[in-house]
């Protein structure tokens, strides 16, 4: 078994699936000889050739639109968008075609495609390289949105995303691309695309997070333990569809919930989870559901980005407030 | 069969890589602005300043004092040529490495450092107050220039919008959309394609099967021309022609400036992964500064002593800019919120107040 970082697990999953399915084609800007600007496709062009791992011209809507065409005609495109900040031209193809091809044609044509993109802040990057706009895609009917938060989940969820018969936007939290390694067996085993992961057991409160925010949320869990609060930590992993059953099971037990995300607060995925809890867990709640999120502002450039990112401290404080309310 | 249309793309160079001048203009003359070679000295000085600034910025990044930085090494003639041809009231919509053009127009070196240092105030140029700031999403700026040109035309202002886009950027739909609109509406705009042969690791040949990028203008019904982008005189000349055309109401043009990115794409890149050193060395022989200097020396308006004095003076200016940058304190916490809207929504005010309180409480 190999010890790999999250970004290496992505490469491993791509290589596995390419080796086992000739219809998988990996492409994007700088994915070839350069192996992607984060090296997520390192070595793939060498291994599988230029036809299966081509560098595309610089055009994101083209990447999405050609993926729709390829997918509808028998291939499994796995395209890289270099940064989430440059994903917006794909919105047209994703919303107008990828998400509705199956339903439009009553299943005659489908879109088994994956768009991968690194996302999120905290790496001192230039403008447009730090945003988290997963909610945009989660709002689009017909598209799955997946966010792994560990090497193992990156491997299994990416395999499942490629094999899934529908379009998947696969967002990779780049702040934790290389923050730690773990053993991941390169066995082609996929993970389900509709299941939460409980990373920490607790009885007083449920903390719900995804992506790089898992790090601060787990840290908060430990700090809270020291302060006598037992926090359960859930990695949502699949933003759409949400495993609400899993989240509800936990919140019904703890009676409290705080949702953490980097993205702006307004209409963020946290709002959807909170609405579901209001509908389905109201009678079990001992305190209001709260959110710790980015502000409803443009992500500041990096001199102030730390102020924007939800910190362990903010999470702990919010949890203590919630505990005090009940 | 009959031919309905034929096209050609001209290429212009006045100063070759050895600094020798030749001209295909009537009478074999150089453009008027180069009639008196001494007039080119200030432009050469700015090219040198830009290069020394660039080296300093990279050094700052390497020592952790600057974020990712996009170098302009090798592009100085293209950039300064653009800046020198424009009028103050014209409007530049740059991409992210045209410092030479921006310095000419009044952008400060400390502005550039602040931007790449992660501080929004770098975008708040006091001069030129109407220019757009850096534009990272590739080719999106082309449409801003077209829109600015719509405004100038509508307002009957004799101004021209200028935008710069890379060879990679010419693959984006927005580049075509902008040129198409400009052609259809005869807008006062100049598109400069800074063809430095690479888009990060992707070579020019992989972007397009077109023989030249200039010919993409033809499809939009506007003139396209290729110039040696390392030749200050050629760039400025082509720019002046295009600006004049636009100002007279004769519509847009496109200029493909052939240059070379001698640096890594940005400080986050390592170009040795994907391109041959021999190619870079070959390109280095054609870089713009040494040919301009040779030309000026041959004309008797420049010498080694002046060069030495210039370099010392530039170093001082750069150091002063670095000091200004390093002495700029971080913005107050409310700055994250205060520029979002002219009339801030109540919910945002609440977020701001809470954030400020948390920051003050430590
Ligand atoms: C829309 C968009 N896609 C991708 C990127 C990432 N990116 C930054 S620069 C670059 C290459 C640009 O090449 P080119 O247009 O030739 O300009 P150059 O940097 O060479 O001057 C890419 C792909 C981006 N900034 N914007
Ligand atoms: Mg380029």
XYZ file of C-alpha atoms and ligand atoms in Angstrom:
715
model
C 0.000 0.000 0.000
C 1.275 3.434 -0.871
C 1.380 6.509 1.352
C 0.007 9.307 -0.776
C -1.075 12.915 -0.472
C -4.512 13.976 -1.666
C -3.256 15.239 -5.023
C -1.341 12.008 -5.577
C -4.460 10.009 -4.809
C -6.170 11.935 -7.599
C -3.391 10.951 -10.000
C -3.569 7.365 -8.810
C -7.313 7.163 -9.415
C -6.979 8.691 -12.874
C -4.225 6.232 -13.773
C -6.185 3.260 -12.455
C -9.284 4.095 -14.391
C -7.377 4.896 -17.581
C -5.617 1.561 -17.328
C -8.913 -0.268 -16.904
C -11.197 1.677 -19.219
C -10.031 2.738 -22.663
C -12.838 5.241 -22.992
C -11.465 7.442 -20.205
C -9.747 10.508 -21.667
C -8.004 13.093 -19.480
C -7.457 16.612 -20.784
C -7.239 20.279 -19.935
C -4.817 23.172 -19.887
C -1.226 22.146 -19.076
C -2.214 18.609 -18.056
C 0.251 16.965 -20.460
C 4.000 17.337 -20.172
C 3.554 19.757 -17.272
C 1.307 17.321 -15.437
C -1.079 20.102 -14.428
C -0.109 23.169 -12.443
C -0.619 21.154 -9.238
C 0.805 17.937 -10.804
C -2.516 16.136 -10.466
C -1.987 14.576 -13.901
C 1.758 14.059 -13.517
C 3.081 11.238 -15.657
C -0.250 10.412 -17.282
C 0.636 11.691 -20.737
C 3.896 9.781 -20.597
C 2.064 6.634 -19.612
C -1.022 6.826 -21.806
C 0.074 8.989 -24.712
C -0.978 12.323 -26.109
C -4.225 11.100 -27.592
C -5.538 10.106 -24.184
C -3.997 12.997 -22.279
C -3.999 16.019 -24.584
C -3.312 19.618 -23.650
C -6.242 21.616 -24.924
C -6.242 25.131 -26.312
C -6.940 27.679 -23.589
C -10.741 27.805 -23.417
C -12.897 26.551 -20.572
C -16.301 26.593 -22.200
C -14.706 24.606 -24.993
C -13.453 22.076 -22.455
C -16.923 21.660 -20.970
C -18.720 21.665 -24.298
C -16.401 19.147 -25.889
C -16.811 16.985 -22.803
C -20.556 16.978 -23.360
C -20.022 15.947 -26.969
C -17.485 13.274 -26.124
C -19.583 11.873 -23.300
C -22.713 11.693 -25.405
C -20.826 9.686 -28.010
C -19.209 6.975 -25.961
C -16.221 8.437 -24.130
C -15.686 9.243 -20.476
C -14.050 12.656 -20.442
C -12.272 13.688 -17.255
C -11.351 17.309 -17.790
C -9.309 19.555 -15.568
C -10.230 23.180 -15.066
C -6.997 24.726 -13.890
C -8.516 26.676 -11.002
C -12.089 27.038 -9.865
C -11.693 30.769 -10.501
C -11.654 30.018 -14.225
C -14.558 27.602 -14.242
C -17.280 30.161 -14.904
C -17.263 29.919 -18.694
C -18.377 26.276 -18.269
C -21.608 27.309 -16.588
C -23.390 27.575 -19.924
C -22.505 24.059 -21.069
C -23.103 22.520 -17.651
C -26.470 24.082 -17.018
C -27.743 24.133 -20.599
C -26.550 20.701 -21.661
C -24.594 18.467 -19.283
C -27.232 18.583 -16.570
C -30.180 18.051 -18.895
C -28.967 15.815 -21.696
C -30.345 12.656 -20.085
C -33.690 14.107 -19.186
C -34.025 16.061 -22.417
C -33.593 12.934 -24.508
C -35.419 10.698 -22.031
C -32.223 8.752 -21.494
C -31.215 8.342 -25.119
C -28.103 10.533 -24.751
C -26.190 10.898 -21.499
C -23.234 12.798 -20.098
C -20.837 10.610 -18.098
C -18.276 13.357 -17.686
C -16.166 14.709 -14.854
C -14.882 18.244 -14.443
C -12.122 18.382 -11.850
C -10.986 21.679 -10.377
C -8.834 22.725 -7.448
C -10.700 25.153 -5.218
C -10.541 27.092 -1.991
C -8.331 29.603 -0.255
C -5.493 29.765 2.173
C -2.516 29.225 -0.107
C -1.482 32.853 -0.644
C -2.560 32.711 -4.263
C -3.241 35.631 -6.615
C -6.689 37.044 -7.384
C -9.304 34.484 -8.595
C -7.316 31.538 -7.234
C -8.980 31.159 -3.841
C -12.761 31.132 -4.117
C -15.192 28.385 -3.128
C -18.267 28.420 -5.337
C -19.506 24.853 -4.947
C -23.029 26.140 -4.299
C -23.261 27.378 -7.909
C -22.950 23.841 -9.188
C -24.973 22.285 -6.396
C -27.816 24.506 -7.559
C -27.713 23.128 -11.102
C -30.163 20.279 -11.647
C -28.648 17.096 -13.001
C -25.098 17.553 -11.775
C -23.364 15.798 -8.920
C -20.916 17.798 -6.830
C -18.237 15.902 -4.944
C -15.554 17.242 -2.591
C -13.038 14.840 -1.049
C -11.176 15.843 2.092
C -8.609 13.062 2.448
C -6.357 11.069 0.122
C -8.431 7.924 0.568
C -11.701 9.663 -0.162
C -10.152 11.482 -3.121
C -9.203 8.135 -4.618
C -12.482 6.339 -4.044
C -14.745 9.274 -4.838
C -12.916 10.158 -8.045
C -13.182 6.572 -9.278
C -16.894 6.616 -8.520
C -17.268 9.986 -10.231
C -15.626 8.747 -13.421
C -17.748 5.592 -13.414
C -20.965 7.431 -12.659
C -23.205 7.686 -15.730
C -23.950 11.376 -15.120
C -21.943 14.604 -14.977
C -19.880 15.219 -11.862
C -18.116 18.376 -10.749
C -15.241 17.134 -8.613
C -13.736 19.881 -6.479
C -10.341 19.350 -4.916
C -9.418 21.346 -1.802
C -6.014 22.534 -2.869
C -4.990 23.850 0.555
C -4.763 20.234 1.728
C -3.436 18.795 -1.569
C -0.150 17.960 0.124
C -0.750 18.677 3.789
C -0.462 15.040 4.832
C -0.177 11.522 3.438
C -2.089 8.396 4.262
C -2.089 4.823 3.078
C -4.355 4.306 0.103
C -4.653 0.950 -1.564
C -4.543 1.273 -5.358
C -7.180 -1.397 -5.831
C -9.782 0.402 -7.936
C -12.294 0.382 -5.074
C -14.771 3.200 -5.363
C -16.728 4.957 -2.631
C -20.431 5.791 -2.743
C -21.442 9.174 -4.155
C -24.129 9.850 -1.577
C -22.668 9.184 1.828
C -21.270 11.258 4.672
C -18.181 10.264 6.635
C -18.160 10.574 10.391
C -14.608 11.571 11.243
C -15.094 12.063 14.954
C -17.737 10.687 17.273
C -19.457 12.968 19.732
C -22.607 13.367 21.736
C -23.186 17.094 22.354
C -23.096 18.669 18.927
C -22.694 17.789 15.261
C -20.174 19.785 13.232
C -20.762 19.530 9.493
C -18.033 20.523 7.034
C -16.311 19.547 3.797
C -13.120 20.129 1.868
C -10.206 21.857 3.523
C -12.439 23.102 6.357
C -12.390 19.580 7.766
C -8.985 20.434 9.171
C -10.181 23.382 11.296
C -13.377 21.547 12.202
C -11.477 18.542 13.553
C -9.148 20.861 15.442
C -12.186 22.561 16.912
C -13.500 19.138 17.937
C -10.349 18.500 19.912
C -10.302 21.916 21.521
C -13.962 21.490 22.488
C -13.159 18.133 24.045
C -10.684 19.915 26.312
C -13.458 22.327 27.225
C -15.849 19.510 28.010
C -17.916 19.522 24.833
C -18.179 16.319 22.833
C -18.408 17.196 19.138
C -19.180 14.845 16.306
C -17.508 15.839 13.014
C -19.047 14.946 9.675
C -17.418 15.264 6.283
C -20.308 15.767 3.864
C -18.132 14.684 0.877
C -20.995 14.746 -1.600
C -22.490 18.221 -1.829
C -25.111 16.993 -4.247
C -26.775 14.706 -3.503
C -26.521 15.418 0.213
C -26.677 12.421 2.509
C -29.303 14.114 4.683
C -30.201 10.830 6.275
C -26.688 10.541 7.650
C -26.614 14.138 8.856
C -30.070 13.803 10.417
C -29.117 10.625 12.228
C -26.284 12.497 13.929
C -28.156 15.730 14.661
C -31.106 13.842 16.093
C -28.678 12.243 18.530
C -26.746 15.385 19.513
C -29.582 17.884 19.214
C -27.252 20.615 17.990
C -25.529 21.477 14.733
C -22.963 23.947 13.427
C -22.160 24.002 9.724
C -18.767 25.215 8.539
C -17.852 26.336 5.045
C -15.341 28.594 3.343
C -17.824 29.850 0.776
C -19.885 32.987 1.352
C -22.745 32.550 3.766
C -25.655 33.728 1.641
C -27.175 30.815 -0.293
C -24.193 28.654 0.567
C -24.606 24.881 0.873
C -24.873 25.435 4.630
C -28.187 27.172 4.052
C -29.547 24.077 2.337
C -28.432 21.799 5.159
C -29.897 24.158 7.753
C -33.187 24.270 5.850
C -33.325 20.475 5.748
C -32.677 20.344 9.489
C -35.412 22.897 10.105
C -37.810 20.740 8.120
C -36.847 17.336 9.392
C -35.101 17.642 12.753
C -36.895 20.554 14.331
C -38.293 18.490 17.170
C -34.863 17.130 18.021
C -33.044 20.446 18.099
C -31.988 21.797 21.476
C -30.544 25.011 20.027
C -30.616 26.972 16.753
C -28.507 25.639 13.898
C -25.599 27.982 13.233
C -23.136 28.521 10.426
C -19.470 29.518 10.413
C -18.711 30.681 6.879
C -16.853 33.084 4.658
C -18.333 36.565 4.413
C -20.679 37.716 1.676
C -17.778 39.571 0.123
C -15.299 39.114 -2.647
C -12.545 36.887 -1.289
C -9.878 39.323 -0.119
C -6.433 39.131 -1.667
C -4.072 37.065 0.387
C -2.831 39.674 2.828
C -6.246 39.476 4.485
C -7.501 36.084 3.355
C -6.925 34.564 6.790
C -9.501 36.964 8.201
C -12.001 35.631 5.684
C -11.405 31.944 6.243
C -13.359 30.349 9.097
C -10.818 29.690 11.835
C -10.728 27.008 14.495
C -11.300 29.783 16.985
C -14.457 30.999 15.247
C -15.807 27.462 15.131
C -15.088 26.845 18.819
C -16.650 30.152 19.808
C -19.784 29.471 17.787
C -20.134 26.016 19.306
C -19.748 27.401 22.815
C -22.425 30.002 22.018
C -24.734 27.240 20.825
C -24.033 25.192 23.948
C -24.810 28.225 26.086
C -28.142 28.642 24.363
C -29.418 25.243 25.405
C -14.518 28.983 -59.765
C -13.829 32.554 -58.843
C -12.026 34.061 -55.859
C -14.316 36.090 -53.637
C -11.699 37.279 -51.206
C -7.977 37.035 -50.584
C -5.997 38.023 -47.558
C -2.450 38.646 -46.549
C -0.705 39.382 -43.303
C 2.153 41.886 -43.285
C 5.110 41.607 -40.960
C 7.088 44.665 -39.841
C 10.476 45.052 -38.275
C 12.622 48.181 -38.146
C 15.284 47.200 -35.656
C 16.750 43.768 -36.166
C 18.262 41.683 -33.399
C 21.652 43.333 -33.927
C 20.180 46.768 -33.487
C 20.493 47.591 -37.146
C 17.733 49.698 -38.573
C 16.029 49.218 -41.881
C 12.672 50.387 -43.044
C 10.066 49.401 -45.549
C 8.370 52.759 -45.219
C 8.419 55.171 -48.164
C 11.897 56.607 -48.630
C 13.319 53.941 -46.357
C 12.740 56.308 -43.479
C 12.102 55.360 -39.881
C 8.775 56.459 -38.399
C 8.625 60.136 -37.436
C 8.915 59.462 -33.698
C 12.290 57.817 -34.363
C 13.565 60.578 -36.662
C 15.601 61.934 -33.847
C 17.069 58.878 -32.085
C 17.495 60.886 -28.882
C 13.699 60.813 -28.588
C 13.885 57.073 -28.088
C 16.163 57.362 -25.087
C 13.369 57.868 -22.530
C 11.682 54.729 -23.846
C 14.872 52.762 -23.572
C 15.310 54.038 -20.036
C 11.850 52.779 -19.152
C 12.618 49.380 -20.682
C 15.672 49.117 -18.456
C 13.729 50.233 -15.399
C 11.037 47.655 -16.144
C 13.597 44.912 -16.398
C 15.374 45.823 -13.193
C 12.052 46.119 -11.409
C 11.130 42.681 -12.692
C 14.311 41.097 -11.358
C 13.684 42.722 -7.988
C 10.093 41.498 -7.858
C 11.226 37.938 -8.534
C 13.859 38.258 -5.811
C 11.197 39.489 -3.389
C 9.008 36.516 -4.209
C 11.910 34.122 -3.703
C 12.497 35.497 -0.230
C 8.849 35.301 0.760
C 8.178 39.035 0.561
C 5.852 38.892 -2.444
C 3.230 36.440 -3.640
C 3.180 34.754 -7.023
C 4.462 37.223 -9.620
C 4.127 37.222 -13.423
C 7.381 38.389 -14.964
C 7.602 40.667 -18.005
C 11.141 39.585 -18.884
C 11.592 39.777 -22.642
C 8.361 41.698 -23.312
C 9.708 45.180 -22.599
C 9.641 46.469 -26.175
C 6.066 45.345 -26.718
C 4.914 46.858 -23.468
C 6.769 50.174 -23.638
C 5.871 50.473 -27.323
C 2.189 50.180 -26.445
C 2.454 52.723 -23.645
C 4.412 55.238 -25.693
C 1.952 55.248 -28.571
C -1.131 55.799 -26.443
C -2.469 59.136 -25.314
C -3.116 59.808 -21.687
C -6.893 59.856 -22.246
C -6.869 56.500 -24.031
C -7.713 53.489 -21.947
C -5.658 50.370 -21.338
C -7.227 47.035 -20.424
C -4.146 44.937 -19.697
C -3.695 41.307 -18.810
C -1.210 40.789 -16.000
C 2.336 41.427 -17.146
C 2.318 44.654 -19.158
C 4.221 46.679 -16.578
C 6.215 48.643 -19.154
C 3.028 50.003 -20.729
C 1.537 50.719 -17.332
C 4.617 52.484 -15.976
C 4.609 54.712 -19.030
C 1.018 55.595 -18.215
C 1.772 56.367 -14.587
C 1.139 53.164 -12.682
C 3.644 53.005 -9.824
C 6.026 50.152 -9.181
C 4.649 49.996 -5.657
C 1.163 49.438 -7.134
C 2.430 46.352 -8.938
C 4.073 45.071 -5.768
C 0.974 45.660 -3.690
C -1.185 43.741 -6.148
C 1.078 40.714 -6.264
C 1.674 41.181 -2.568
C -1.983 40.424 -1.941
C -3.254 43.967 -1.311
C -6.184 45.355 -3.304
C -4.820 48.875 -3.054
C -2.370 47.981 -5.800
C -5.333 48.229 -8.189
C -6.218 51.713 -7.026
C -3.978 53.646 -9.422
C -4.022 57.391 -8.885
C -2.765 57.638 -12.479
C -4.062 56.521 -14.970
C -7.285 56.688 -13.038
C -9.448 55.451 -15.908
C -7.391 52.407 -16.931
C -8.557 48.923 -16.027
C -6.433 47.034 -13.538
C -4.848 43.619 -13.981
C -7.070 40.956 -15.445
C -6.313 37.374 -14.539
C -9.247 35.478 -16.136
C -7.763 35.041 -19.573
C -9.183 37.134 -22.432
C -12.076 38.558 -20.399
C -10.447 41.990 -20.670
C -10.928 42.003 -24.464
C -14.640 42.570 -24.003
C -14.011 45.359 -21.506
C -11.931 47.155 -24.110
C -14.684 46.685 -26.680
C -17.193 48.043 -24.179
C -14.974 50.998 -23.323
C -14.794 51.711 -27.050
C -18.590 51.626 -27.253
C -18.629 54.232 -24.476
C -16.087 56.483 -26.217
C -18.014 56.292 -29.443
C -21.343 56.939 -27.758
C -19.959 59.860 -25.764
C -18.260 61.293 -28.882
C -14.905 61.247 -27.107
C -11.797 60.970 -29.290
C -10.385 58.198 -27.146
C -9.231 54.691 -27.989
C -9.321 51.535 -25.897
C -6.322 49.225 -26.027
C -6.227 45.695 -24.755
C -3.516 43.095 -24.550
C -4.121 39.372 -24.715
C -1.711 36.440 -24.871
C -1.244 33.851 -27.580
C -3.075 31.407 -25.323
C -5.814 33.964 -24.781
C -6.624 34.008 -28.490
C -8.169 30.560 -28.017
C -10.850 31.907 -25.693
C -14.282 32.664 -27.053
C -14.307 36.092 -25.447
C -11.383 37.177 -27.596
C -13.362 36.408 -30.757
C -16.518 37.921 -29.367
C -14.716 41.162 -28.644
C -13.093 41.382 -32.079
C -16.314 40.487 -33.790
C -18.250 43.194 -31.992
C -15.480 45.718 -32.603
C -15.526 44.958 -36.312
C -19.300 44.950 -36.636
C -19.659 48.239 -34.758
C -16.448 49.855 -36.047
C -15.252 50.529 -32.534
C -12.217 52.600 -31.558
C -10.233 49.754 -30.045
C -6.846 48.156 -30.621
C -6.253 44.505 -29.782
C -2.647 43.605 -29.117
C -1.811 39.923 -29.091
C 1.317 39.520 -27.038
C 2.506 36.320 -28.658
C 5.279 35.172 -26.358
C 5.089 31.640 -27.803
C 3.895 29.955 -24.615
C 0.747 29.729 -22.514
C 2.283 28.270 -19.371
C 3.430 24.884 -20.774
C 1.415 24.922 -23.970
C 3.282 26.139 -27.052
C 1.774 28.497 -29.598
C 1.544 25.653 -32.120
C -0.849 23.756 -29.859
C -3.251 26.682 -29.520
C -4.205 27.096 -33.134
C -3.594 25.719 -36.595
C -3.655 29.264 -37.953
C -0.374 30.297 -39.532
C -0.486 33.638 -37.751
C -2.626 34.907 -34.912
C -2.949 38.226 -36.742
C -5.124 36.549 -39.341
C -7.777 35.935 -36.713
C -8.573 39.624 -37.143
C -9.422 39.037 -40.790
C -12.365 36.862 -39.842
C -13.695 39.729 -37.732
C -13.361 42.046 -40.696
C -10.625 44.132 -39.171
C -6.988 44.625 -40.167
C -4.429 42.356 -38.561
C -0.695 42.875 -38.716
C 2.341 41.112 -37.313
C 5.289 42.979 -35.873
C 8.528 42.036 -34.235
C 7.465 42.502 -30.640
C 11.061 42.875 -29.514
C 11.446 45.884 -31.773
C 10.369 49.003 -29.928
C 10.079 51.002 -33.142
C 7.901 48.441 -34.892
C 5.528 48.083 -31.949
C 5.169 51.803 -31.449
C 4.743 52.393 -35.159
C 2.033 49.758 -35.554
C 0.313 51.028 -32.431
C 0.329 54.598 -33.690
C -1.131 53.517 -37.008
C -3.861 51.551 -35.272
C -4.627 54.294 -32.751
C -4.797 56.911 -35.495
C -7.150 54.736 -37.507
C -9.391 54.210 -34.513
C -9.330 57.875 -33.523
C -10.334 58.910 -37.033
C -13.369 56.669 -36.810
C -12.029 54.013 -39.151
C -12.468 51.235 -36.615
C -10.492 48.588 -34.777
C -7.251 46.790 -35.569
C -5.271 43.920 -34.238
C -1.521 43.746 -33.816
C 0.254 40.472 -33.188
C 3.528 41.259 -31.442
C 5.984 38.387 -31.738
C 8.019 38.178 -28.603
C 9.186 35.532 -26.172
C 8.572 34.784 -22.506
C 12.152 34.491 -21.264
C 11.002 33.808 -17.701
C 8.942 31.073 -16.129
C 5.211 31.688 -16.633
C 5.047 33.027 -13.085
C 7.167 32.453 -10.026
C 4.925 29.431 -9.318
C 6.035 27.792 -12.562
C 9.162 25.886 -13.585
C 9.560 26.145 -17.342
C 12.451 23.685 -17.454
C 9.812 20.977 -17.069
C 8.446 21.581 -20.515
C 10.707 23.612 -22.772
C 14.202 23.243 -24.122
C 16.917 25.496 -22.887
C 18.252 25.816 -26.430
C 15.009 27.469 -27.491
C 15.233 29.953 -24.647
C 18.848 30.765 -25.460
C 17.975 31.305 -29.090
C 15.204 33.672 -28.028
C 17.490 35.477 -25.622
C 19.687 36.519 -28.565
C 16.691 38.412 -29.914
C 15.634 40.079 -26.684
C 14.672 43.728 -26.919
C 16.995 45.669 -24.613
C 20.362 44.924 -26.139
C 19.227 45.702 -29.678
C 17.719 49.016 -28.604
C 20.889 49.902 -26.762
C 23.086 48.978 -29.719
C 20.974 51.129 -31.985
C 21.121 54.118 -29.655
C 24.876 53.703 -29.214
C 25.405 53.517 -32.957
C 23.377 56.723 -33.286
C 25.660 58.381 -30.767
C 22.927 59.102 -28.250
C 23.926 56.503 -25.671
C 27.115 55.134 -24.136
C 28.403 52.822 -21.443
C 28.705 55.598 -18.894
C 25.105 56.613 -19.343
C 24.116 52.989 -19.060
C 25.937 52.668 -15.785
C 24.375 55.829 -14.424
C 20.932 54.670 -15.567
C 21.252 51.328 -13.860
C 22.256 52.992 -10.616
C 19.348 55.398 -10.872
C 16.886 52.603 -11.643
C 18.146 50.580 -8.701
C 17.432 53.547 -6.446
C 13.931 53.980 -7.838
C 13.189 50.298 -7.470
C 14.472 50.277 -3.902
C 12.279 53.242 -3.086
C 9.248 51.424 -4.524
C 10.073 48.310 -2.523
C 10.394 50.381 0.633
C 7.033 52.009 -0.041
C 5.485 48.577 -0.563
C 7.033 47.057 2.522
C 6.014 50.005 4.662
C 2.379 49.805 3.645
C 0.481 48.420 6.635
C -2.253 45.827 6.176
C -5.697 47.325 5.613
C -8.178 47.616 8.453
C -10.554 44.638 8.806
C -13.530 46.647 7.512
C -11.773 47.049 4.148
C -12.980 43.530 3.278
C -16.546 44.885 3.318
C -16.395 48.594 2.652
C -15.938 48.519 -1.119
C -18.549 45.873 -1.891
C -21.433 48.299 -2.487
C -22.011 52.016 -2.543
C -24.993 51.331 -0.279
C -24.089 48.463 1.958
C -26.876 45.963 2.630
C -27.841 45.625 6.270
C -26.837 41.945 6.424
C -23.371 42.823 5.202
C -23.077 45.620 7.742
C -23.815 43.078 10.432
C -21.114 40.765 9.137
C -18.691 43.674 9.018
C -19.442 44.851 12.533
C -19.128 41.400 13.968
C -15.846 40.815 12.139
C -14.389 44.121 13.301
C -15.434 43.335 16.853
C -13.842 39.882 16.719
C -10.621 41.330 15.331
C -10.520 43.964 18.065
C -11.228 41.410 20.765
C -8.230 39.471 19.425
C -9.865 31.816 -18.066
C -8.555 31.364 -17.515
N -8.165 30.098 -17.672
C -6.997 29.673 -17.171
C -6.192 30.532 -16.493
C -4.885 30.040 -15.916
N -3.786 30.649 -16.674
C -3.169 31.763 -16.254
S -2.100 32.338 -17.364
C -2.411 31.082 -18.441
C -1.715 31.042 -19.753
C -1.889 32.297 -20.520
O -1.125 32.264 -21.669
P -1.134 33.452 -22.692
O -2.517 33.858 -22.989
O -0.284 33.061 -23.837
O -0.474 34.656 -21.879
P 1.008 34.709 -21.252
O 0.856 34.350 -19.818
O 1.861 33.796 -21.999
O 1.446 36.136 -21.387
C -3.358 30.219 -17.908
C -3.835 28.996 -18.562
C -6.634 31.859 -16.337
N -5.896 32.774 -15.681
N -7.801 32.254 -16.852
Mg 1.719 33.464 -24.069
